[in-house]
């Protein structure tokens, strides 16, 4: 029996096989909208910049902190057809817990987008979008390291500044123990990590169409 609040996980190769089969079926029916053709709906909960840097084929970008806006459309999806992905699996697991609280069945991708790429599967990148940016993990490492260096540098002027570095170190320890990251939540609110309204609306519309499509 699965532990409380655990989320079903889909192996990378199994997800790839399901997406490939759906793509082949869509090609045979001459579908012109790949985002509506797959029976496995993929929702990428990373920031728009991370999504643009490379995402699973057909994935729709609904950032984790905007997941609530997608709940009505997600409820209409058939069970076992929703796959939530992020970079490594941590944020998608959080998303699955939120969805479970709203009685929405969802799976998380083992290893996330990184695991997908490591298995040699292709990532899609919008040709017209210049918004590719660092992954959230990389942004957190850069920000935390920068604050630590600033604290150590200013500590040469006054020892009290070293508390800044100590605070970051303590935050990282707590982050590891709790499997949460407050710094990532703050960084996600920066302008370059926010979705454009038109992009979010398009993703929500595509998600709603999938929920209305008949199951074959």
Coordinates of N, CA, C and O in Angstrom, one line a residue, residues 10-175:
X10 N 5.1 7.7 -13.0 CA 5.2 7.1 -14.3 C 6.6 7.1 -14.7 O 7.3 8.1 -14.7
X11 N 7.2 5.9 -15.1 CA 8.5 5.8 -15.5 C 8.7 6.6 -16.8 O 7.8 6.7 -17.7
X12 N 9.9 7.1 -17.0 CA 10.2 7.9 -18.2 C 10.0 7.2 -19.5 O 9.3 7.7 -20.4
X13 N 10.5 5.9 -19.6 CA 10.3 5.2 -20.8 C 8.8 4.8 -21.1 O 8.4 4.8 -22.2
X14 N 8.1 4.6 -20.0 CA 6.7 4.3 -20.1 C 5.9 5.5 -20.6 O 5.0 5.5 -21.5
X15 N 6.3 6.7 -20.1 CA 5.7 7.9 -20.5 C 6.0 8.2 -22.0 O 5.1 8.6 -22.8
X16 N 7.2 7.9 -22.4 CA 7.7 8.2 -23.7 C 6.9 7.3 -24.7 O 6.4 7.7 -25.8
X17 N 6.7 6.0 -24.3 CA 5.9 5.1 -25.1 C 4.5 5.5 -25.3 O 3.9 5.5 -26.4
X18 N 3.9 6.0 -24.2 CA 2.5 6.4 -24.3 C 2.3 7.7 -25.1 O 1.4 7.8 -25.9
X19 N 3.3 8.6 -25.0 CA 3.2 9.8 -25.8 C 3.5 9.5 -27.3 O 2.9 10.1 -28.2
X20 N 4.4 8.6 -27.5 CA 4.7 8.2 -28.9 C 3.5 7.5 -29.6 O 3.1 7.8 -30.7
X21 N 2.8 6.6 -28.8 CA 1.6 6.0 -29.4 C 0.5 7.0 -29.7 O -0.1 6.9 -30.7
X22 N 0.4 7.9 -28.8 CA -0.7 8.9 -29.0 C -0.3 9.8 -30.2 O -1.2 10.2 -31.0
X23 N 1.0 10.1 -30.4 CA 1.4 10.9 -31.5 C 1.1 10.2 -32.8 O 0.7 10.8 -33.8
X24 N 1.4 8.9 -32.8 CA 1.2 8.1 -34.0 C -0.3 8.1 -34.4 O -0.7 8.2 -35.5
X25 N -1.2 8.0 -33.3 CA -2.6 7.9 -33.6 C -3.1 9.3 -34.1 O -3.9 9.3 -35.0
X26 N -2.5 10.4 -33.6 CA -2.9 11.7 -34.1 C -2.5 11.9 -35.5 O -3.2 12.5 -36.3
X27 N -1.3 11.4 -35.9 CA -0.8 11.5 -37.3 C -1.7 10.7 -38.2 O -2.0 11.2 -39.3
X28 N -2.2 9.6 -37.8 CA -3.1 8.8 -38.6 C -4.4 9.4 -38.9 O -5.1 9.2 -39.9
X29 N -4.9 10.3 -37.9 CA -6.1 11.0 -38.1 C -5.9 12.4 -38.7 O -6.8 13.2 -38.8
X30 N -4.7 12.7 -39.0 CA -4.3 14.0 -39.7 C -4.7 15.2 -38.8 O -5.3 16.2 -39.2
X31 N -4.5 15.1 -37.5 CA -4.8 16.1 -36.6 C -3.8 17.3 -36.7 O -2.6 17.1 -37.0
X32 N -4.3 18.5 -36.7 CA -3.5 19.7 -36.8 C -3.1 20.4 -35.5 O -2.4 21.3 -35.5
X33 N -3.6 19.8 -34.4 CA -3.3 20.4 -33.1 C -2.8 19.4 -32.2 O -3.5 18.6 -31.6
X34 N -1.5 19.3 -32.1 CA -0.9 18.2 -31.3 C -1.2 18.3 -29.8 O -1.2 17.3 -29.1
X35 N -1.5 19.6 -29.3 CA -1.8 19.7 -27.9 C -3.1 19.1 -27.5 O -3.4 19.0 -26.4
X36 N -4.0 18.8 -28.5 CA -5.3 18.2 -28.2 C -5.3 16.7 -28.6 O -6.4 16.1 -28.6
X37 N -4.2 16.1 -29.1 CA -4.3 14.8 -29.7 C -4.0 13.7 -28.8 O -4.3 12.5 -29.0
X38 N -3.2 13.9 -27.7 CA -2.7 12.8 -26.9 C -3.7 12.5 -25.8 O -4.3 13.3 -25.2
X39 N -3.8 11.2 -25.5 CA -4.7 10.7 -24.4 C -4.0 10.9 -23.1 O -4.6 10.9 -22.1
X40 N -2.7 11.2 -23.1 CA -1.9 11.5 -21.9 C -1.7 13.0 -21.8 O -0.9 13.5 -22.6
X41 N -2.4 13.6 -20.9 CA -2.2 15.1 -20.8 C -1.0 15.4 -19.9 O -1.0 14.9 -18.8
X42 N -0.1 16.2 -20.4 CA 1.1 16.5 -19.7 C 1.1 18.0 -19.3 O 0.9 18.8 -20.1
X43 N 1.2 18.2 -18.0 CA 1.2 19.6 -17.4 C 2.5 19.8 -16.8 O 2.9 19.1 -15.9
X44 N 3.2 20.8 -17.3 CA 4.5 21.2 -16.8 C 4.4 22.3 -15.8 O 3.9 23.4 -16.2
X45 N 4.7 22.1 -14.6 CA 4.5 23.1 -13.5 C 5.7 24.0 -13.2 O 5.8 24.7 -12.2
X46 N 6.7 24.0 -14.1 CA 7.9 24.8 -13.9 C 7.5 26.3 -14.4 O 6.5 26.6 -14.8
X47 N 8.5 27.1 -14.2 CA 8.3 28.5 -14.6 C 8.3 28.6 -16.2 O 8.8 27.7 -16.8
X48 N 7.7 29.6 -16.7 CA 7.7 29.8 -18.2 C 9.1 29.7 -18.8 O 9.3 29.2 -19.9
X49 N 10.1 30.3 -18.2 CA 11.4 30.3 -18.7 C 12.0 28.9 -18.8 O 12.7 28.6 -19.7
X50 N 11.8 28.1 -17.7 CA 12.3 26.8 -17.7 C 11.6 25.9 -18.8 O 12.2 25.1 -19.5
X51 N 10.3 26.2 -18.9 CA 9.5 25.5 -19.9 C 10.0 25.7 -21.3 O 10.1 24.8 -22.1
X52 N 10.3 27.0 -21.6 CA 10.8 27.4 -22.9 C 12.1 26.8 -23.2 O 12.5 26.4 -24.3
X53 N 12.9 26.5 -22.2 CA 14.3 26.0 -22.3 C 14.2 24.5 -22.8 O 15.2 24.0 -23.3
X54 N 13.1 23.9 -22.6 CA 12.9 22.5 -23.1 C 11.8 21.8 -22.3 O 11.9 21.7 -21.1
X55 N 10.8 21.2 -23.0 CA 9.8 20.5 -22.3 C 9.3 19.3 -23.0 O 9.7 19.1 -24.2
X56 N 8.6 18.4 -22.4 CA 8.1 17.2 -23.0 C 7.2 17.5 -24.2 O 6.5 18.6 -24.1
X57 N 7.1 16.7 -25.2 CA 6.3 17.0 -26.3 C 4.8 17.1 -25.9 O 4.3 16.3 -25.2
X58 N 4.2 18.2 -26.4 CA 2.8 18.4 -26.1 C 2.5 18.9 -24.7 O 1.3 19.1 -24.3
X59 N 3.5 19.1 -23.8 CA 3.2 19.6 -22.5 C 2.6 21.0 -22.4 O 3.0 21.8 -23.2
X60 N 1.7 21.2 -21.5 CA 1.1 22.5 -21.3 C 1.7 23.1 -20.1 O 1.9 22.5 -19.0
X61 N 2.1 24.4 -20.2 CA 2.8 25.1 -19.0 C 1.8 25.7 -18.1 O 1.2 26.8 -18.5
X62 N 1.6 25.2 -16.9 CA 0.8 25.8 -15.9 C 1.7 25.8 -14.6 O 1.8 24.8 -13.9
X63 N 2.3 27.0 -14.4 CA 3.2 27.1 -13.2 C 2.6 26.6 -11.9 O 1.3 26.8 -11.8
X64 N 3.3 26.1 -11.0 CA 2.8 25.5 -9.8 C 1.9 26.5 -9.0 O 0.9 26.1 -8.5
X65 N 2.4 27.7 -9.0 CA 1.6 28.7 -8.2 C 0.3 29.2 -8.9 O -0.4 30.0 -8.4
X66 N 0.1 28.7 -10.1 CA -1.1 29.1 -10.9 C -2.0 27.9 -11.1 O -2.9 27.9 -11.9
X67 N -1.6 26.8 -10.4 CA -2.3 25.5 -10.6 C -3.8 25.6 -10.3 O -4.7 24.9 -10.9
X68 N -4.1 26.5 -9.3 CA -5.5 26.6 -8.9 C -6.4 27.1 -10.0 O -7.6 26.7 -10.1
X69 N -5.9 27.9 -11.0 CA -6.7 28.4 -12.1 C -7.0 27.2 -13.1 O -7.9 27.4 -13.9
X70 N -6.3 26.1 -13.0 CA -6.5 25.0 -13.9 C -7.4 23.9 -13.3 O -7.7 22.9 -14.0
X71 N -7.8 24.0 -12.1 CA -8.5 23.0 -11.4 C -9.8 22.6 -12.1 O -10.1 21.4 -12.3
X72 N -10.6 23.5 -12.6 CA -11.9 23.1 -13.2 C -11.6 22.3 -14.5 O -12.3 21.3 -14.7
X73 N -10.6 22.6 -15.3 CA -10.3 21.9 -16.5 C -9.7 20.5 -16.1 O -10.0 19.5 -16.8
X74 N -8.9 20.5 -15.1 CA -8.2 19.2 -14.7 C -9.2 18.2 -14.2 O -9.1 17.0 -14.3
X75 N -10.3 18.7 -13.5 CA -11.3 17.8 -13.0 C -12.0 17.0 -14.1 O -12.5 15.9 -13.9
X76 N -12.1 17.6 -15.3 CA -12.8 17.0 -16.4 C -12.0 15.9 -17.1 O -12.5 15.2 -18.0
X77 N -10.7 15.8 -16.8 CA -9.9 14.8 -17.5 C -10.2 13.4 -16.9 O -10.4 13.2 -15.7
X78 N -10.1 12.4 -17.8 CA -10.3 11.0 -17.3 C -9.2 10.6 -16.4 O -8.1 11.0 -16.5
X79 N -9.5 9.7 -15.4 CA -8.5 9.2 -14.5 C -7.4 8.5 -15.2 O -7.6 7.8 -16.2
X80 N -6.2 8.7 -14.7 CA -5.0 8.0 -15.3 C -4.5 8.6 -16.5 O -3.6 8.1 -17.2
X81 N -4.9 9.8 -16.9 CA -4.5 10.5 -18.1 C -3.8 11.8 -17.8 O -3.5 12.5 -18.8
X82 N -3.5 12.1 -16.6 CA -2.8 13.4 -16.3 C -1.4 13.1 -15.7 O -1.3 12.4 -14.7
X83 N -0.4 13.6 -16.4 CA 1.0 13.5 -16.0 C 1.5 14.9 -15.7 O 1.5 15.8 -16.5
X84 N 2.0 15.1 -14.4 CA 2.5 16.4 -14.0 C 4.0 16.2 -14.0 O 4.6 15.3 -13.4
X85 N 4.7 17.2 -14.6 CA 6.2 17.1 -14.6 C 6.8 18.5 -14.2 O 6.2 19.5 -14.2
X86 N 8.0 18.4 -13.7 CA 8.8 19.6 -13.4 C 10.3 19.3 -13.8 O 10.5 18.5 -14.8
X87 N 11.2 19.8 -13.1 CA 12.6 19.6 -13.5 C 13.1 18.2 -13.0 O 13.7 17.4 -13.8
X88 N 12.9 17.9 -11.8 CA 13.4 16.7 -11.2 C 12.4 15.8 -10.5 O 12.6 14.6 -10.2
X89 N 11.2 16.3 -10.3 CA 10.1 15.6 -9.7 C 9.6 16.2 -8.3 O 8.5 15.8 -7.9
X90 N 10.3 17.1 -7.7 CA 9.9 17.6 -6.4 C 8.7 18.5 -6.6 O 7.7 18.4 -5.8
X91 N 8.7 19.5 -7.5 CA 7.5 20.3 -7.7 C 6.3 19.6 -8.2 O 5.2 19.9 -7.8
X92 N 6.6 18.6 -9.1 CA 5.4 17.9 -9.6 C 4.8 17.0 -8.5 O 3.6 16.8 -8.5
X93 N 5.6 16.5 -7.6 CA 5.0 15.8 -6.4 C 4.2 16.7 -5.6 O 3.1 16.4 -5.1
X94 N 4.7 18.0 -5.4 CA 3.9 19.0 -4.6 C 2.5 19.2 -5.3 O 1.5 19.3 -4.7
X95 N 2.6 19.3 -6.7 CA 1.4 19.6 -7.5 C 0.4 18.4 -7.3 O -0.8 18.7 -7.2
X96 N 0.9 17.2 -7.4 CA 0.1 16.0 -7.2 C -0.6 16.0 -5.9 O -1.8 15.6 -5.8
X97 N 0.1 16.5 -4.8 CA -0.5 16.5 -3.5 C -1.7 17.5 -3.5 O -2.7 17.3 -2.9
X98 N -1.4 18.7 -4.1 CA -2.5 19.7 -4.2 C -3.7 19.2 -5.0 O -4.8 19.3 -4.6
X99 N -3.4 18.5 -6.1 CA -4.5 17.9 -6.9 C -5.3 16.9 -6.1 O -6.5 16.8 -6.2
X100 N -4.5 16.1 -5.4 CA -5.2 15.0 -4.6 C -6.1 15.6 -3.6 O -7.2 15.0 -3.3
X101 N -5.8 16.7 -3.0 CA -6.7 17.4 -2.0 C -8.0 17.8 -2.7 O -9.0 18.0 -2.0
X102 N -7.9 18.0 -4.0 CA -9.1 18.4 -4.8 C -9.7 17.2 -5.5 O -10.5 17.4 -6.4
X103 N -9.3 16.0 -5.1 CA -9.8 14.8 -5.7 C -9.5 14.7 -7.2 O -10.4 14.2 -7.9
X104 N -8.4 15.1 -7.6 CA -8.0 15.0 -9.0 C -6.8 14.0 -9.1 O -5.8 14.2 -8.5
X105 N -7.0 13.0 -9.9 CA -6.0 11.9 -10.1 C -4.9 12.5 -11.0 O -5.2 13.0 -12.0
X106 N -3.7 12.3 -10.5 CA -2.5 12.7 -11.3 C -1.3 11.8 -11.0 O -1.2 11.3 -9.9
X107 N -0.4 11.7 -12.0 CA 0.8 11.0 -11.8 C 2.0 12.0 -12.0 O 1.8 13.0 -12.6
X108 N 3.1 11.7 -11.4 CA 4.3 12.4 -11.5 C 5.3 11.7 -12.3 O 5.3 10.4 -12.3
X109 N 6.2 12.3 -13.1 CA 7.2 11.7 -13.9 C 8.4 11.4 -13.1 O 9.0 12.4 -12.6
X110 N 8.8 10.2 -13.0 CA 10.0 9.8 -12.3 C 11.3 10.5 -12.9 O 11.5 10.4 -14.1
X111 N 12.0 11.3 -12.1 CA 13.2 12.0 -12.6 C 12.9 13.3 -13.3 O 13.8 14.0 -13.7
X112 N 11.6 13.6 -13.6 CA 11.2 14.8 -14.2 C 11.8 15.0 -15.6 O 12.2 14.1 -16.3
X113 N 11.8 16.3 -16.0 CA 12.3 16.6 -17.4 C 13.8 16.3 -17.5 O 14.3 15.9 -18.6
X114 N 14.5 16.4 -16.4 CA 16.0 16.0 -16.4 C 16.1 14.5 -16.7 O 17.0 14.1 -17.5
X115 N 15.3 13.7 -16.1 CA 15.4 12.3 -16.3 C 15.0 11.9 -17.7 O 15.5 11.0 -18.4
X116 N 14.0 12.6 -18.3 CA 13.6 12.4 -19.7 C 14.7 12.7 -20.6 O 15.0 11.9 -21.5
X117 N 15.4 13.8 -20.4 CA 16.6 14.1 -21.3 C 17.7 13.2 -21.1 O 18.4 12.8 -22.1
X118 N 18.0 12.7 -19.9 CA 19.1 11.8 -19.6 C 18.8 10.5 -20.3 O 19.8 9.8 -20.6
X119 N 17.6 10.1 -20.5 CA 17.2 8.9 -21.2 C 17.3 9.0 -22.8 O 17.1 8.1 -23.5
X120 N 17.7 10.2 -23.2 CA 17.9 10.4 -24.6 C 16.7 10.8 -25.4 O 16.7 10.9 -26.6
X121 N 15.6 11.2 -24.7 CA 14.3 11.6 -25.3 C 14.4 13.1 -25.6 O 14.9 13.9 -24.8
X122 N 13.8 13.4 -26.7 CA 13.9 14.8 -27.2 C 13.0 15.7 -26.4 O 11.9 15.4 -25.9
X123 N 13.5 16.9 -26.2 CA 12.7 18.0 -25.5 C 12.3 19.0 -26.6 O 13.1 19.3 -27.5
X124 N 11.1 19.6 -26.5 CA 10.7 20.5 -27.5 C 10.9 21.9 -27.0 O 10.8 22.2 -25.8
X125 N 11.3 22.8 -27.9 CA 11.6 24.2 -27.6 C 10.9 25.1 -28.6 O 11.1 25.0 -29.8
X126 N 10.0 26.0 -28.1 CA 9.4 26.9 -29.0 C 10.4 27.7 -29.8 O 11.2 28.4 -29.2
X127 N 10.2 27.7 -31.1 CA 11.2 28.4 -32.0 C 11.1 29.9 -31.9 O 12.0 30.7 -32.1
X128 N 9.9 30.4 -31.6 CA 9.6 31.8 -31.6 C 9.8 32.5 -30.2 O 9.6 33.7 -30.1
X129 N 10.1 31.8 -29.2 CA 10.1 32.4 -27.9 C 11.6 32.5 -27.4 O 12.3 31.6 -27.4
X130 N 12.0 33.7 -27.0 CA 13.3 34.0 -26.5 C 13.4 33.9 -24.9 O 14.4 34.3 -24.4
X131 N 12.4 33.3 -24.3 CA 12.4 33.4 -22.8 C 13.1 32.3 -22.1 O 13.0 32.2 -20.8
X132 N 13.9 31.5 -22.8 CA 14.6 30.4 -22.1 C 15.5 31.0 -21.0 O 16.2 32.0 -21.2
X133 N 15.5 30.4 -19.8 CA 16.3 30.9 -18.7 C 16.8 29.7 -17.9 O 16.6 28.6 -18.2
X134 N 17.5 30.0 -16.8 CA 18.0 29.0 -15.9 C 16.9 28.2 -15.3 O 15.8 28.7 -15.0
X135 N 17.2 26.9 -15.0 CA 16.3 26.1 -14.2 C 16.1 26.7 -12.8 O 17.0 27.5 -12.3
X136 N 15.0 26.4 -12.1 CA 14.8 27.0 -10.8 C 15.9 26.5 -9.8 O 16.4 27.3 -9.0
X137 N 16.4 25.3 -9.9 CA 17.4 24.8 -9.1 C 18.7 25.6 -9.3 O 19.4 26.0 -8.3
X138 N 19.0 26.0 -10.5 CA 20.2 26.7 -10.8 C 20.0 28.2 -10.3 O 21.0 28.8 -9.7
X139 N 18.9 28.7 -10.4 CA 18.6 30.1 -9.8 C 18.8 30.1 -8.3 O 19.3 31.0 -7.8
X140 N 18.3 29.0 -7.7 CA 18.4 28.9 -6.2 C 19.9 28.8 -5.8 O 20.3 29.5 -4.9
X141 N 20.6 28.0 -6.5 CA 22.1 27.8 -6.2 C 22.8 29.1 -6.3 O 23.6 29.5 -5.5
X142 N 22.5 29.8 -7.4 CA 23.2 31.1 -7.7 C 22.9 32.2 -6.6 O 23.7 32.8 -6.1
X143 N 21.6 32.3 -6.3 CA 21.1 33.3 -5.3 C 21.7 32.9 -4.0 O 22.2 33.8 -3.3
X144 N 21.6 31.7 -3.5 CA 22.1 31.3 -2.2 C 23.6 31.5 -2.1 O 24.1 32.1 -1.1
X145 N 24.3 31.1 -3.2 CA 25.8 31.3 -3.1 C 26.2 32.7 -3.1 O 27.1 33.1 -2.4
X146 N 25.4 33.6 -3.9 CA 25.7 35.0 -3.9 C 25.5 35.7 -2.5 O 26.3 36.5 -2.1
X147 N 24.4 35.3 -1.9 CA 24.1 35.9 -0.5 C 25.2 35.4 0.5 O 25.6 36.2 1.3
X148 N 25.6 34.2 0.4 CA 26.6 33.7 1.3 C 27.9 34.5 1.1 O 28.6 34.9 2.1
X149 N 28.3 34.7 -0.1 CA 29.5 35.4 -0.4 C 29.4 36.9 0.0 O 30.4 37.4 0.6
X150 N 28.3 37.5 -0.2 CA 28.1 38.9 0.3 C 28.2 38.9 1.8 O 28.8 39.8 2.4
X151 N 27.6 37.9 2.5 CA 27.6 37.9 4.0 C 29.0 37.8 4.5 O 29.4 38.4 5.5
X152 N 29.8 36.9 3.8 CA 31.2 36.7 4.2 C 32.0 37.9 4.0 O 32.9 38.3 4.8
X153 N 31.8 38.6 2.8 CA 32.5 39.8 2.5 C 32.2 40.9 3.5 O 33.2 41.5 4.0
X154 N 31.0 41.1 3.7 CA 30.6 42.2 4.7 C 31.0 41.8 6.1 O 31.2 42.7 6.9
X155 N 31.1 40.5 6.4 CA 31.6 40.1 7.7 C 33.0 40.6 8.0 O 33.3 40.6 9.2
X156 N 33.8 40.9 7.0 CA 35.1 41.5 7.2 C 35.0 42.9 7.8 O 35.9 43.3 8.5
X157 N 33.9 43.6 7.5 CA 33.7 44.9 8.0 C 33.0 44.9 9.4 O 33.4 45.7 10.3
X158 N 32.1 43.9 9.6 CA 31.5 43.8 10.9 C 31.0 42.3 11.0 O 30.3 41.8 10.1
X159 N 31.3 41.6 12.1 CA 31.0 40.2 12.3 C 29.5 39.9 12.2 O 29.1 38.8 11.8
X160 N 28.7 40.9 12.5 CA 27.2 40.6 12.5 C 26.7 40.3 11.1 O 25.7 39.5 11.0
X161 N 27.4 40.7 10.0 CA 27.0 40.4 8.7 C 27.1 38.9 8.4 O 26.5 38.4 7.5
X162 N 27.9 38.2 9.2 CA 28.1 36.8 8.9 C 26.8 36.0 9.2 O 26.6 34.9 8.8
X163 N 25.9 36.6 10.0 CA 24.6 36.0 10.3 C 23.8 35.8 9.0 O 22.9 34.9 8.9
X164 N 24.1 36.7 8.0 CA 23.4 36.6 6.7 C 23.7 35.2 6.0 O 22.9 34.5 5.6
X165 N 25.0 34.9 6.1 CA 25.5 33.6 5.5 C 25.0 32.5 6.3 O 24.5 31.4 5.8
X166 N 25.0 32.6 7.7 CA 24.5 31.6 8.5 C 23.0 31.3 8.3 O 22.5 30.2 8.3
X167 N 22.2 32.4 8.0 CA 20.8 32.3 7.8 C 20.5 31.5 6.5 O 19.6 30.6 6.5
X168 N 21.3 31.7 5.5 CA 21.2 31.0 4.2 C 21.5 29.5 4.4 O 20.8 28.6 3.9
X169 N 22.6 29.3 5.2 CA 23.0 27.9 5.5 C 21.9 27.1 6.2 O 21.5 26.0 5.9
X170 N 21.3 27.8 7.2 CA 20.2 27.2 8.0 C 19.0 27.0 7.1 O 18.3 25.9 7.2
X171 N 18.7 27.9 6.2 CA 17.6 27.7 5.2 C 17.8 26.5 4.3 O 16.8 25.8 4.0
X172 N 19.0 26.3 3.9 CA 19.3 25.2 3.0 C 19.1 23.9 3.7 O 18.6 22.9 3.2
X173 N 19.5 23.8 5.0 CA 19.3 22.6 5.8 C 17.9 22.3 6.0 O 17.4 21.2 5.8
X174 N 17.1 23.4 6.3 CA 15.6 23.2 6.5 C 15.0 22.8 5.2 O 14.1 21.9 5.2
X175 N 15.5 23.3 4.1 CA 14.9 23.0 2.8 C 15.1 21.5 2.5 O 14.2 20.8 2.0

